[in-house]
Tab-separated table of C-alpha atoms in Angstrom:
chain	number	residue	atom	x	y	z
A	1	UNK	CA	77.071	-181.331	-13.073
A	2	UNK	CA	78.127	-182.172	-16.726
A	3	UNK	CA	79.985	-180.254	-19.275
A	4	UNK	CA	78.701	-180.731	-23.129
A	5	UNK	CA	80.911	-179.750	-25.773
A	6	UNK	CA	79.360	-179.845	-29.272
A	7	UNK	CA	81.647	-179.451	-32.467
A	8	UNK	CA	81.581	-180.439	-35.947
A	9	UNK	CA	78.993	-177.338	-37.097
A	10	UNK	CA	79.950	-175.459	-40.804
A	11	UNK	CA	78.548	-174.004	-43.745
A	12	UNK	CA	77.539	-176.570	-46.091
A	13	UNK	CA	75.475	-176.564	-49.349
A	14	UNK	CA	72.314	-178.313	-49.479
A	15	UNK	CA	72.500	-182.059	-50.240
A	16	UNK	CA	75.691	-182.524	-48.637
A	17	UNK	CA	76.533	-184.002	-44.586
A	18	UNK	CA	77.887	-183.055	-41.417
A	19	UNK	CA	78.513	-184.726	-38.735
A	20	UNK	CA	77.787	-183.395	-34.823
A	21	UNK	CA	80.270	-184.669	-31.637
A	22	UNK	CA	79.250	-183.548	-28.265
A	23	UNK	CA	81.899	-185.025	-25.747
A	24	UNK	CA	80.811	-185.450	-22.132
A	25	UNK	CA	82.883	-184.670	-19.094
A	26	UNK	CA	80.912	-187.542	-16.913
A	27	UNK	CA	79.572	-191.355	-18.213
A	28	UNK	CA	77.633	-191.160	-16.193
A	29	UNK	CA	75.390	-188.564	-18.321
A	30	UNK	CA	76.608	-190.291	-21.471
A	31	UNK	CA	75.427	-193.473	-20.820
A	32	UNK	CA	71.993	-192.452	-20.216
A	33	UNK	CA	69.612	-190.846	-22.277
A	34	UNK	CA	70.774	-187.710	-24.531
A	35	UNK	CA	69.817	-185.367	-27.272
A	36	UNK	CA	70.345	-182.983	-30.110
A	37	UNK	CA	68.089	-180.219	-30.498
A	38	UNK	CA	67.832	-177.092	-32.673
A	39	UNK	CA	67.348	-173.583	-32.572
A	40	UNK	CA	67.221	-171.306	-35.519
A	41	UNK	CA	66.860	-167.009	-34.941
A	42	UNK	CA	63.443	-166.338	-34.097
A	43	UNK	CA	61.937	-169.639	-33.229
A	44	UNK	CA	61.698	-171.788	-30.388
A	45	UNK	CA	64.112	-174.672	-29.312
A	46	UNK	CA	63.060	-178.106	-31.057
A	47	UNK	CA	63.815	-181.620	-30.862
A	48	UNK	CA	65.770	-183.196	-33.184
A	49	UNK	CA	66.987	-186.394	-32.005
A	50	UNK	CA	67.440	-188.420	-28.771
A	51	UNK	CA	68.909	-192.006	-27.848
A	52	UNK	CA	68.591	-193.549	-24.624
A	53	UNK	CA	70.915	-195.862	-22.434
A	54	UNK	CA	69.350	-198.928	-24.232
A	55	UNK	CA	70.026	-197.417	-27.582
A	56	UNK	CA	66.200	-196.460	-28.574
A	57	UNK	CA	66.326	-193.411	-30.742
A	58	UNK	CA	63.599	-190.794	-31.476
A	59	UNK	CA	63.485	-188.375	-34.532
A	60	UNK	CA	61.879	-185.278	-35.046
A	61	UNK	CA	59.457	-185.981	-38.155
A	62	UNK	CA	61.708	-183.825	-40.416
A	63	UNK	CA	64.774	-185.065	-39.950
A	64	UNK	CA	63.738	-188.697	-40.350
A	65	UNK	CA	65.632	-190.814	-42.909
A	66	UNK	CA	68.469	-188.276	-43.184
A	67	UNK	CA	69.529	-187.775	-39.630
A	68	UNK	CA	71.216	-190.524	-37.098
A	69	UNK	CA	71.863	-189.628	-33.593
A	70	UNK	CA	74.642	-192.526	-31.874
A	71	UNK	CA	76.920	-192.489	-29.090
A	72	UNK	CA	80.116	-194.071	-27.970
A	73	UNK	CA	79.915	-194.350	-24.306
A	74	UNK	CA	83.992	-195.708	-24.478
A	75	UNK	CA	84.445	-191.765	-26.035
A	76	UNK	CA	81.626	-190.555	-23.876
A	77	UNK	CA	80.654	-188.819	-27.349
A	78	UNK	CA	77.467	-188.472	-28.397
A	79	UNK	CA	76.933	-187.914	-32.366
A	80	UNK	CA	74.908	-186.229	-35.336
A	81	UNK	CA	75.250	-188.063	-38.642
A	82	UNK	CA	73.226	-185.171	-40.857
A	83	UNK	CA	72.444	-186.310	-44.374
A	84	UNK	CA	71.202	-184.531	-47.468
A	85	UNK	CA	70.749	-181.408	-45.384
A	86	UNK	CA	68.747	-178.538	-46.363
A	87	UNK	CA	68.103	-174.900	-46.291
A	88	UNK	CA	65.514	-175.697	-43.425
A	89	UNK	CA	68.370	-177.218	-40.956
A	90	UNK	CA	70.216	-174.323	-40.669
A	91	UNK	CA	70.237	-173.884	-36.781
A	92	UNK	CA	72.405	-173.537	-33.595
A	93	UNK	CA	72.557	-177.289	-32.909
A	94	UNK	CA	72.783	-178.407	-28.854
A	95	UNK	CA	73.622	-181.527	-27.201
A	96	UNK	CA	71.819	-182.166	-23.927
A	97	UNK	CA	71.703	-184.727	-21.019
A	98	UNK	CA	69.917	-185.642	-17.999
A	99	UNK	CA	66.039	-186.549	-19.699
A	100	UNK	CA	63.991	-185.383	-16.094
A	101	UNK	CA	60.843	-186.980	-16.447
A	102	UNK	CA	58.163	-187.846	-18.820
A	103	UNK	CA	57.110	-190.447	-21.008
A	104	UNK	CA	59.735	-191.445	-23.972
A	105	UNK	CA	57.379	-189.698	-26.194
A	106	UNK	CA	58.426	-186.376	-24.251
A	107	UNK	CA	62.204	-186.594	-25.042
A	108	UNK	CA	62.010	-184.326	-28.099
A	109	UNK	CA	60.716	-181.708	-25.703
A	110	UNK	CA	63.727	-179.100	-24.549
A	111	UNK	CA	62.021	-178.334	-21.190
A	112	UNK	CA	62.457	-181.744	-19.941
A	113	UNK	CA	66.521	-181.769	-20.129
A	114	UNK	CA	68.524	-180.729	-17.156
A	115	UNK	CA	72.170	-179.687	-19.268
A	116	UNK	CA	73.279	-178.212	-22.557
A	117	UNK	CA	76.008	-177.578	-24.115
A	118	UNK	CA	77.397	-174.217	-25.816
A	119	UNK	CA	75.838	-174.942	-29.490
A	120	UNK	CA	77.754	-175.379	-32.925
A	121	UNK	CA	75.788	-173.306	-35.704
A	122	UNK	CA	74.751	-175.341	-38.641
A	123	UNK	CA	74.586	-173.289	-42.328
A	124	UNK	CA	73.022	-175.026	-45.163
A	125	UNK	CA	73.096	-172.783	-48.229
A	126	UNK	CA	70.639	-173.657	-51.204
């Protein structure tokens, strides 16, 4: 077992940043592969980001060129750097760890992660 705290969620106007921590209780699930994802009311958990032990990161297509997903696996902290956000972003955002199985191209997809974390809601006004 893991525990994923996420902070660092706000109300923001659109064109500014934020930036997403989600501490781990165990390297052992921070050093592997983790993830952000998104959920806004009404529609279905999505992918946002994901970095593996080797650093390889994936992006959703929509947060590409604004978003960076990192980790510091001294802090056991994986991160969110969200750029120009918009209207669109608003979301509970989740950490998650433990990528089950699947080809990298599956990472983006919620049902293949064993642990989450509480959320930290994500406002962009426009």
């Amino acid at each position: 077992q893991v525990q994923l705290v996420e902070s660092g969620g706000g109300s923001v106007q659109a064109g500014e940043s934020l930036r997403l921590s989600c501490a781990a209780s165990k390297s052992s699930y921070s050093s592997g592969c983790m993830g952000w994802f998104r959920q806004a009311p009404g529609k279905e958990r999505e992918g946002v980001a994901t970095i593996d032990s080797g650093g390889t990161t994936s992006y959703a297509d929509s947060v590409k060129g604004r978003f960076t997903i990192s980790k510091d696996n001294t802090k056991n902290t994986l991160y969110l750097q969200m750029n120009t956000l918009k209207a669109e972003d608003s979301a509970m955002y989740y950490c998650a760890a433990e990528f089950t199985y699947g080809y990298p191209s599956d990472r983006l997809n919620p049902q293949r992660w064993n642990y989450w974390g509480q959320g930290t809601q994500v406002t962009v006004s426009s």
